[in-house]
Short mmCIF file of C-alpha atoms and ligand atoms in Angstrom, two decimals:
data_model
loop_
_atom_site.label_atom_id
_atom_site.label_comp_id
_atom_site.label_asym_id
_atom_site.label_seq_id
_atom_site.Cartn_x
_atom_site.Cartn_y
_atom_site.Cartn_z
CA UNK A 1 -71.41 67.26 -124.13
CA UNK A 2 -73.88 69.55 -122.43
CA UNK A 3 -76.44 71.37 -124.59
CA UNK A 4 -79.62 73.35 -123.99
CA UNK A 5 -82.60 71.66 -125.63
CA UNK A 6 -86.14 72.95 -125.98
CA UNK A 7 -89.11 70.74 -125.14
CA UNK A 8 -91.62 73.49 -125.84
CA UNK A 9 -92.08 77.20 -125.29
CA UNK A 10 -90.80 78.21 -121.83
CA UNK A 11 -89.23 74.78 -121.40
CA UNK A 12 -85.48 74.60 -121.93
CA UNK A 13 -83.32 71.95 -120.27
CA UNK A 14 -79.56 71.48 -119.97
CA UNK A 15 -78.83 67.88 -120.99
CA UNK A 16 -76.02 65.52 -121.91
CA UNK A 17 -76.21 64.80 -125.63
CA UNK A 18 -73.79 63.25 -128.15
CA UNK A 19 -71.28 65.79 -129.50
CA UNK A 20 -72.01 66.84 -133.10
CA UNK A 21 -70.13 65.06 -135.88
CA UNK A 22 -68.59 67.56 -138.30
CA UNK A 23 -69.77 67.22 -141.92
CA UNK A 24 -67.56 68.41 -144.82
CA UNK A 25 -67.87 72.19 -145.22
CA UNK A 26 -68.49 72.62 -141.50
CA UNK A 27 -66.26 73.79 -138.69
CA UNK A 28 -66.38 72.26 -135.21
CA UNK A 29 -66.18 74.99 -132.56
CA UNK A 30 -66.19 75.54 -128.80
CA UNK A 31 -68.56 78.45 -127.99
CA UNK A 32 -66.85 81.02 -125.72
CA UNK A 33 -69.40 83.86 -125.48
CA UNK A 34 -73.01 83.50 -126.62
CA UNK A 35 -76.01 85.82 -126.38
CA UNK A 36 -79.65 85.19 -127.28
CA UNK A 37 -80.91 87.73 -129.82
CA UNK A 38 -84.04 89.65 -128.81
CA UNK A 39 -85.94 87.63 -131.41
CA UNK A 40 -84.70 84.34 -129.93
CA UNK A 41 -85.56 85.44 -126.40
CA UNK A 42 -89.10 86.19 -127.54
CA UNK A 43 -89.44 83.00 -129.58
CA UNK A 44 -88.35 80.90 -126.60
CA UNK A 45 -91.51 82.15 -124.86
CA UNK A 46 -93.80 81.79 -127.86
CA UNK A 47 -94.14 85.56 -128.25
CA UNK A 48 -95.14 86.41 -131.85
CA UNK A 49 -92.20 87.70 -133.89
CA UNK A 50 -90.13 86.64 -136.89
CA UNK A 51 -90.30 82.85 -137.61
CA UNK A 52 -92.66 81.92 -134.75
CA UNK A 53 -94.55 79.46 -136.98
CA UNK A 54 -91.32 77.76 -138.03
CA UNK A 55 -90.12 77.37 -134.43
CA UNK A 56 -93.57 76.17 -133.28
CA UNK A 57 -93.60 73.50 -135.98
CA UNK A 58 -90.11 72.29 -135.00
CA UNK A 59 -91.10 72.10 -131.34
CA UNK A 60 -94.27 70.17 -132.19
CA UNK A 61 -92.55 67.66 -134.48
CA UNK A 62 -88.94 67.38 -133.26
CA UNK A 63 -88.74 68.26 -129.55
CA UNK A 64 -86.45 68.03 -127.71
CA UNK A 65 -84.49 70.19 -130.14
CA UNK A 66 -81.39 72.41 -129.94
CA UNK A 67 -82.46 75.90 -130.92
CA UNK A 68 -81.01 79.44 -131.07
CA UNK A 69 -77.48 80.68 -130.37
CA UNK A 70 -76.48 82.40 -133.63
CA UNK A 71 -74.78 85.36 -131.88
CA UNK A 72 -71.50 84.00 -130.59
CA UNK A 73 -67.74 84.02 -130.41
CA UNK A 74 -66.23 80.52 -130.58
CA UNK A 75 -62.88 78.79 -130.88
CA UNK A 76 -62.16 76.40 -133.75
CA UNK A 77 -61.62 72.75 -132.73
CA UNK A 78 -61.58 71.08 -136.13
CA UNK A 79 -62.07 72.03 -139.79
CA UNK A 80 -61.55 70.73 -143.35
CA UNK A 81 -57.90 70.46 -144.40
CA UNK A 82 -58.41 73.21 -147.01
CA UNK A 83 -60.47 75.38 -144.67
CA UNK A 84 -59.90 79.14 -144.19
CA UNK A 85 -59.89 78.38 -140.45
CA UNK A 86 -57.36 76.63 -138.24
CA UNK A 87 -57.52 75.02 -134.82
CA UNK A 88 -57.51 77.75 -132.16
CA UNK A 89 -58.83 80.56 -134.40
CA UNK A 90 -61.64 82.60 -132.90
CA UNK A 91 -64.70 82.97 -135.12
CA UNK A 92 -68.04 84.77 -135.24
CA UNK A 93 -70.93 84.16 -137.66
CA UNK A 94 -73.77 85.59 -139.66
CA UNK A 95 -77.08 83.82 -139.15
CA UNK A 96 -79.04 83.71 -142.42
CA UNK A 97 -77.22 81.70 -145.02
CA UNK A 98 -77.74 81.69 -148.79
CA UNK A 99 -78.81 78.39 -150.40
CA UNK A 100 -76.09 78.64 -153.07
CA UNK A 101 -78.32 77.05 -155.72
CA UNK A 102 -81.16 79.45 -156.64
CA UNK A 103 -81.03 81.99 -159.52
CA UNK A 104 -80.36 84.83 -157.04
CA UNK A 105 -77.39 83.02 -155.46
CA UNK A 106 -76.05 82.04 -158.91
CA UNK A 107 -76.19 85.66 -160.11
CA UNK A 108 -74.24 86.96 -157.09
CA UNK A 109 -77.32 88.39 -155.37
CA UNK A 110 -77.24 85.95 -152.46
CA UNK A 111 -78.12 88.80 -150.06
CA UNK A 112 -81.64 88.48 -151.47
CA UNK A 113 -81.88 84.67 -151.14
CA UNK A 114 -84.35 83.43 -148.53
CA UNK A 115 -84.01 79.72 -149.28
CA UNK A 116 -80.96 78.92 -147.16
CA UNK A 117 -80.92 77.80 -143.52
CA UNK A 118 -80.77 80.11 -140.50
CA UNK A 119 -78.34 79.15 -137.74
CA UNK A 120 -80.19 78.49 -134.50
CA UNK A 121 -83.55 78.20 -136.27
CA UNK A 122 -82.93 75.44 -138.85
CA UNK A 123 -79.47 74.36 -137.65
CA UNK A 124 -78.23 74.03 -134.06
CA UNK A 125 -76.53 77.19 -132.77
CA UNK A 126 -74.11 77.66 -129.91
CA UNK A 127 -75.99 77.09 -126.63
CA UNK A 128 -73.88 73.95 -126.15
CA UNK A 129 -70.31 72.98 -125.26
CA UNK A 130 -69.49 72.09 -128.88
CA UNK A 131 -71.19 73.14 -132.14
CA UNK A 132 -70.74 72.37 -135.83
CA UNK A 133 -71.25 75.48 -137.98
CA UNK A 134 -71.20 75.84 -141.81
CA UNK A 135 -67.89 77.42 -142.82
CA UNK A 136 -69.63 79.93 -145.15
CA UNK A 137 -71.24 81.50 -142.06
CA UNK A 138 -67.96 82.26 -140.31
CA UNK A 139 -65.43 85.05 -140.10
CA UNK A 140 -62.12 85.10 -138.24
CA UNK A 141 -62.09 87.45 -135.25
CA UNK A 142 -59.20 89.93 -135.04
CA UNK A 143 -56.98 89.72 -131.91
CA UNK A 144 -57.93 93.30 -130.98
CA UNK A 145 -61.58 92.24 -130.46
CA UNK A 146 -62.59 90.63 -127.15
CA UNK A 147 -64.71 87.45 -126.99
CA UNK A 148 -67.53 89.53 -125.56
CA UNK A 149 -67.44 92.11 -128.40
CA UNK A 150 -67.13 89.35 -131.01
CA UNK A 151 -70.45 87.88 -129.86
CA UNK A 152 -72.04 91.15 -131.08
CA UNK A 153 -70.63 90.98 -134.63
CA UNK A 154 -73.65 89.13 -136.03
CA UNK A 155 -76.03 91.90 -135.01
CA UNK A 156 -73.51 94.52 -136.14
CA UNK A 157 -73.38 92.94 -139.60
CA UNK A 158 -77.18 93.28 -139.83
CA UNK A 159 -76.81 96.93 -138.84
CA UNK A 160 -74.17 97.45 -141.54
CA UNK A 161 -76.62 95.96 -144.06
CA UNK A 162 -79.36 98.27 -142.74
CA UNK A 163 -77.26 101.41 -143.14
CA UNK A 164 -76.13 100.30 -146.60
CA UNK A 165 -79.80 99.97 -147.57
CA UNK A 166 -80.27 103.66 -146.70
CA UNK A 167 -77.60 104.70 -149.26
CA UNK A 168 -76.81 107.82 -147.28
CA UNK A 169 -75.59 110.91 -149.08
CA UNK A 170 -72.96 113.10 -147.44
CA UNK A 171 -74.53 115.34 -144.75
CA UNK A 172 -77.93 113.60 -144.80
CA UNK A 173 -79.82 114.21 -141.58
CA UNK A 174 -80.60 110.97 -139.78
CA UNK A 175 -83.06 110.02 -137.05
CA UNK A 176 -82.84 106.70 -135.22
CA UNK A 177 -85.79 105.51 -133.13
CA UNK A 178 -84.60 103.06 -130.46
CA UNK A 179 -81.14 103.02 -128.87
CA UNK A 180 -80.84 99.34 -128.09
CA UNK A 181 -77.89 97.49 -129.56
CA UNK A 182 -78.94 97.78 -133.22
CA UNK A 183 -79.97 101.42 -132.85
CA UNK A 184 -76.59 102.30 -131.32
CA UNK A 185 -74.83 100.34 -134.08
CA UNK A 186 -76.82 102.11 -136.81
CA UNK A 187 -75.90 105.43 -135.16
CA UNK A 188 -72.17 104.71 -135.32
CA UNK A 189 -72.25 103.25 -138.85
CA UNK A 190 -74.36 106.15 -140.14
CA UNK A 191 -71.77 108.53 -138.68
CA UNK A 192 -68.98 106.66 -140.49
CA UNK A 193 -71.05 106.70 -143.69
CA UNK A 194 -71.18 110.49 -143.92
CA UNK A 195 -74.35 111.37 -142.02
CA UNK A 196 -74.79 115.02 -141.05
CA UNK A 197 -76.92 115.73 -138.00
CA UNK A 198 -77.87 112.53 -136.16
CA UNK A 199 -80.85 112.60 -133.78
CA UNK A 200 -81.66 109.55 -131.67
CA UNK A 201 -84.76 108.67 -129.65
CA UNK A 202 -85.28 106.35 -126.70
CA UNK A 203 -87.38 106.29 -123.53
CA UNK A 204 -84.50 105.34 -121.18
CA UNK A 205 -82.12 107.97 -119.80
CA UNK A 206 -79.24 105.48 -119.71
CA UNK A 207 -79.71 104.64 -123.40
CA UNK A 208 -79.80 108.35 -124.29
CA UNK A 209 -76.57 108.88 -122.37
CA UNK A 210 -74.75 106.07 -124.20
CA UNK A 211 -76.13 107.41 -127.46
CA UNK A 212 -74.57 110.84 -126.81
CA UNK A 213 -71.26 109.18 -125.89
CA UNK A 214 -71.30 107.25 -129.16
CA UNK A 215 -71.89 110.29 -131.34
CA UNK A 216 -75.54 111.41 -131.39
CA UNK A 217 -75.90 115.19 -131.79
CA UNK A 218 -79.25 115.07 -129.99
CA UNK A 219 -80.47 112.09 -127.94
CA UNK A 220 -84.14 112.76 -127.21
CA UNK A 221 -85.98 111.06 -124.38
CA UNK A 222 -89.47 110.49 -125.79
CA UNK A 223 -90.90 110.51 -122.26
CA UNK A 224 -89.64 114.06 -121.71
CA UNK A 225 -90.59 115.81 -124.96
CA UNK A 226 -92.87 115.73 -127.99
CA UNK A 227 -90.54 113.80 -130.28
CA UNK A 228 -92.24 114.68 -133.57
CA UNK A 229 -92.18 118.38 -132.77
CA UNK A 230 -88.58 118.25 -131.48
CA UNK A 231 -87.34 116.52 -134.64
CA UNK A 232 -89.20 118.97 -136.87
CA UNK A 233 -87.60 121.87 -134.96
CA UNK A 234 -84.13 120.34 -135.29
CA UNK A 235 -84.58 119.84 -139.05
CA UNK A 236 -85.94 123.33 -139.87
CA UNK A 237 -89.48 122.02 -140.05
CA UNK A 238 -88.51 119.66 -142.83
CA UNK A 239 -88.08 116.22 -141.29
CA UNK A 240 -85.00 114.04 -141.66
CA UNK A 241 -83.57 112.63 -144.89
CA UNK A 242 -83.34 109.12 -143.44
CA UNK A 243 -85.12 107.60 -140.43
CA UNK A 244 -84.20 104.22 -138.93
CA UNK A 245 -86.98 102.50 -136.97
CA UNK A 246 -85.27 100.23 -134.41
CA UNK A 247 -87.77 100.41 -131.52
CA UNK A 248 -91.01 98.72 -132.63
CA UNK A 249 -92.34 95.44 -131.29
CA UNK A 250 -94.45 94.05 -128.49
CA UNK A 251 -95.19 96.60 -125.72
CA UNK A 252 -95.26 93.61 -123.31
CA UNK A 253 -91.47 93.46 -123.75
CA UNK A 254 -91.10 97.19 -123.23
CA UNK A 255 -91.01 97.89 -126.98
CA UNK A 256 -92.88 100.66 -128.71
CA UNK A 257 -95.61 98.74 -130.56
CA UNK A 258 -96.11 100.56 -133.88
CA UNK A 259 -95.98 104.04 -132.35
CA UNK A 260 -92.37 104.69 -133.39
CA UNK A 261 -93.16 103.67 -136.96
CA UNK A 262 -95.97 106.24 -137.07
CA UNK A 263 -93.57 108.82 -135.61
CA UNK A 264 -90.95 107.80 -138.18
CA UNK A 265 -93.43 108.47 -141.01
CA UNK A 266 -94.20 111.88 -139.55
CA UNK A 267 -90.57 112.89 -139.12
CA UNK A 268 -89.23 111.83 -142.54
CA UNK A 269 -88.99 114.60 -145.13
CA UNK A 270 -90.93 114.27 -148.40
CA UNK A 271 -89.13 111.75 -150.61
CA UNK A 272 -87.07 110.58 -147.61
CA UNK A 273 -86.40 107.03 -146.54
CA UNK A 274 -87.56 104.99 -143.57
CA UNK A 275 -85.46 101.91 -142.87
CA UNK A 276 -87.48 99.21 -141.11
CA UNK A 277 -85.15 97.39 -138.71
CA UNK A 278 -87.73 96.24 -136.10
CA UNK A 279 -89.88 93.15 -136.18
CA UNK A 280 -93.46 93.86 -135.11
CA UNK A 281 -94.76 90.32 -134.66
CA UNK A 282 -98.25 91.21 -135.85
CA UNK A 283 -99.92 92.87 -138.85
CA UNK A 284 -100.08 96.68 -138.71
CA UNK A 285 -102.75 99.07 -139.86
CA UNK A 286 -101.00 101.82 -141.84
CA UNK A 287 -102.40 104.59 -143.98
CA UNK A 288 -100.33 103.93 -147.11
CA UNK A 289 -101.78 107.07 -148.74
CA UNK A 290 -99.63 109.11 -146.37
CA UNK A 291 -96.53 107.48 -147.80
CA UNK A 292 -97.83 107.80 -151.37
CA UNK A 293 -98.73 111.45 -150.93
CA UNK A 294 -95.23 112.38 -149.65
CA UNK A 295 -93.29 109.91 -151.84
CA UNK A 296 -91.84 108.22 -148.77
CA UNK A 297 -89.67 105.15 -149.26
CA UNK A 298 -90.17 102.43 -146.64
CA UNK A 299 -87.21 100.09 -147.13
CA UNK A 300 -86.00 96.91 -145.45
CA UNK A 301 -82.40 95.73 -145.08
CA UNK A 302 -80.99 92.91 -147.17
CA UNK A 303 -79.58 89.99 -145.19
CA UNK A 304 -75.96 90.53 -144.24
CA UNK A 305 -73.32 88.96 -146.46
CA UNK A 306 -69.83 87.62 -145.84
CA UNK A 307 -68.56 91.04 -146.95
CA UNK A 308 -70.70 92.83 -144.34
CA UNK A 309 -69.49 90.47 -141.61
CA UNK A 310 -65.83 90.88 -142.62
CA UNK A 311 -66.36 94.67 -142.56
CA UNK A 312 -67.67 94.51 -138.98
CA UNK A 313 -64.37 92.93 -137.90
CA UNK A 314 -62.49 95.92 -139.36
CA UNK A 315 -64.91 98.42 -137.79
CA UNK A 316 -64.50 97.01 -134.29
CA UNK A 317 -60.79 96.08 -134.48
CA UNK A 318 -59.91 99.63 -135.58
CA UNK A 319 -62.04 101.21 -132.85
CA UNK A 320 -64.33 102.96 -135.36
CA UNK A 321 -67.37 101.18 -133.90
CA UNK A 322 -67.47 100.84 -130.12
CA UNK A 323 -69.45 98.01 -128.57
CA UNK A 324 -68.19 97.86 -124.97
CA UNK A 325 -70.51 100.58 -123.69
CA UNK A 326 -73.55 98.66 -124.94
CA UNK A 327 -72.69 95.38 -123.16
CA UNK A 328 -74.47 95.76 -119.84
CA UNK A 329 -74.97 92.16 -118.60
CA UNK A 330 -72.42 89.31 -118.69
CA UNK A 331 -73.31 86.03 -116.96
CA UNK A 332 -71.01 83.18 -116.12
CA UNK A 333 -71.36 79.51 -117.09
CA UNK A 334 -73.57 77.51 -119.46
CA UNK A 335 -76.10 77.03 -116.60
CA UNK A 336 -76.96 80.74 -116.75
CA UNK A 337 -78.34 80.63 -120.31
CA UNK A 338 -82.05 80.78 -119.21
CA UNK A 339 -81.26 83.89 -117.15
CA UNK A 340 -79.77 85.49 -120.28
CA UNK A 341 -83.02 84.72 -122.13
CA UNK A 342 -85.04 86.29 -119.28
CA UNK A 343 -82.98 89.50 -119.26
CA UNK A 344 -82.91 89.77 -123.05
CA UNK A 345 -86.67 89.28 -123.35
CA UNK A 346 -87.21 92.08 -120.81
CA UNK A 347 -84.36 94.50 -121.48
CA UNK A 348 -86.36 97.48 -120.24
CA UNK A 349 -86.99 95.89 -116.84
CA UNK A 350 -83.31 94.94 -116.37
CA UNK A 351 -81.88 98.14 -117.88
CA UNK A 352 -80.02 96.10 -120.49
CA UNK A 353 -78.86 97.65 -123.76
CA UNK A 354 -77.23 94.70 -125.58
CA UNK A 355 -78.71 91.21 -125.02
CA UNK A 356 -77.32 89.53 -121.88
CA UNK A 357 -74.19 87.55 -122.70
CA UNK A 358 -73.05 84.21 -121.31
CA UNK A 359 -69.37 83.37 -120.80
CA UNK A 360 -69.86 79.68 -121.51
CA UNK A 361 -66.91 78.32 -119.55
CA UNK A 362 -65.70 80.68 -116.83
CA UNK A 363 -61.94 80.62 -116.12
CA UNK A 364 -61.19 78.13 -113.36
CA UNK A 365 -60.75 79.73 -109.96
ZN1 ZN B 1 -80.27 81.02 -152.93
#
């Protein structure tokens, strides 16, 4: 089969390799739609973010190695006889898996386990013609969801976990910095979870427009106004009950650095919550006394569980969460995977909202 293998940072090659042999507890699948996550697109270039050290070590000791590809929709080719999945089913996955053995996993708190493997980082993902994926990672995709939308379910399940972490109360005011895919997902899930006024922030007009379409009461363009002042005005000088920070990261990739986190701290009401969704890729200098003085809670999402992933299927199948408007770039054929990495690593430059998707095997002409 053909698979993309990494020889180093900025060095991925499409090669013929032996097809994977399915182990018990795994499901053999044919990837249909795959997208690199923003994190993967940065890691492929050696840009500091989550898990860079782990990927660097694998490249140094195991290259060539199949990496990345945890956001996908695939079709089942083969599974255990007693499996929940049958040949022909479409499936999507969550990425971070529980180990199943530690005290947290054994006491039904597997969302807190960090000892299990991550698909695409520790196990091969779906940038190949065939992949073997642990069954515990998978969910069946409803017929009402397209292949393209299903490839977004992994990120959506992380957004569900992020909003759950906020434990919104009915009518809470919500601010969301960043209207990329996760910001737009958090917007829609917060709406469904009882949020009152929802204010979103981005620096791209097109992202602000989609944000309004998907339910934001106010979509502020941070290039056109003083965001901190505007949010204070919209919340009667108080700040918001809950602020999601989904914009931070390397300015080289068009992200906001730590500026949006500082703005988030300034626009959260006393005792309010900041949910940290972004990865910054470098240590930050923060005046913790500001948080202490105003009793701010800076919280981070748990990893998404099977229950979160199953919920995403219901959200999208029923039309309560809309993903189509966020999918801006769809490429055709396994050869176009590097282009998808390029677009996803530079979403600002290419005016992409969701990561660029690859239809792995285009329909024959
Ligand atoms: Zn565990």
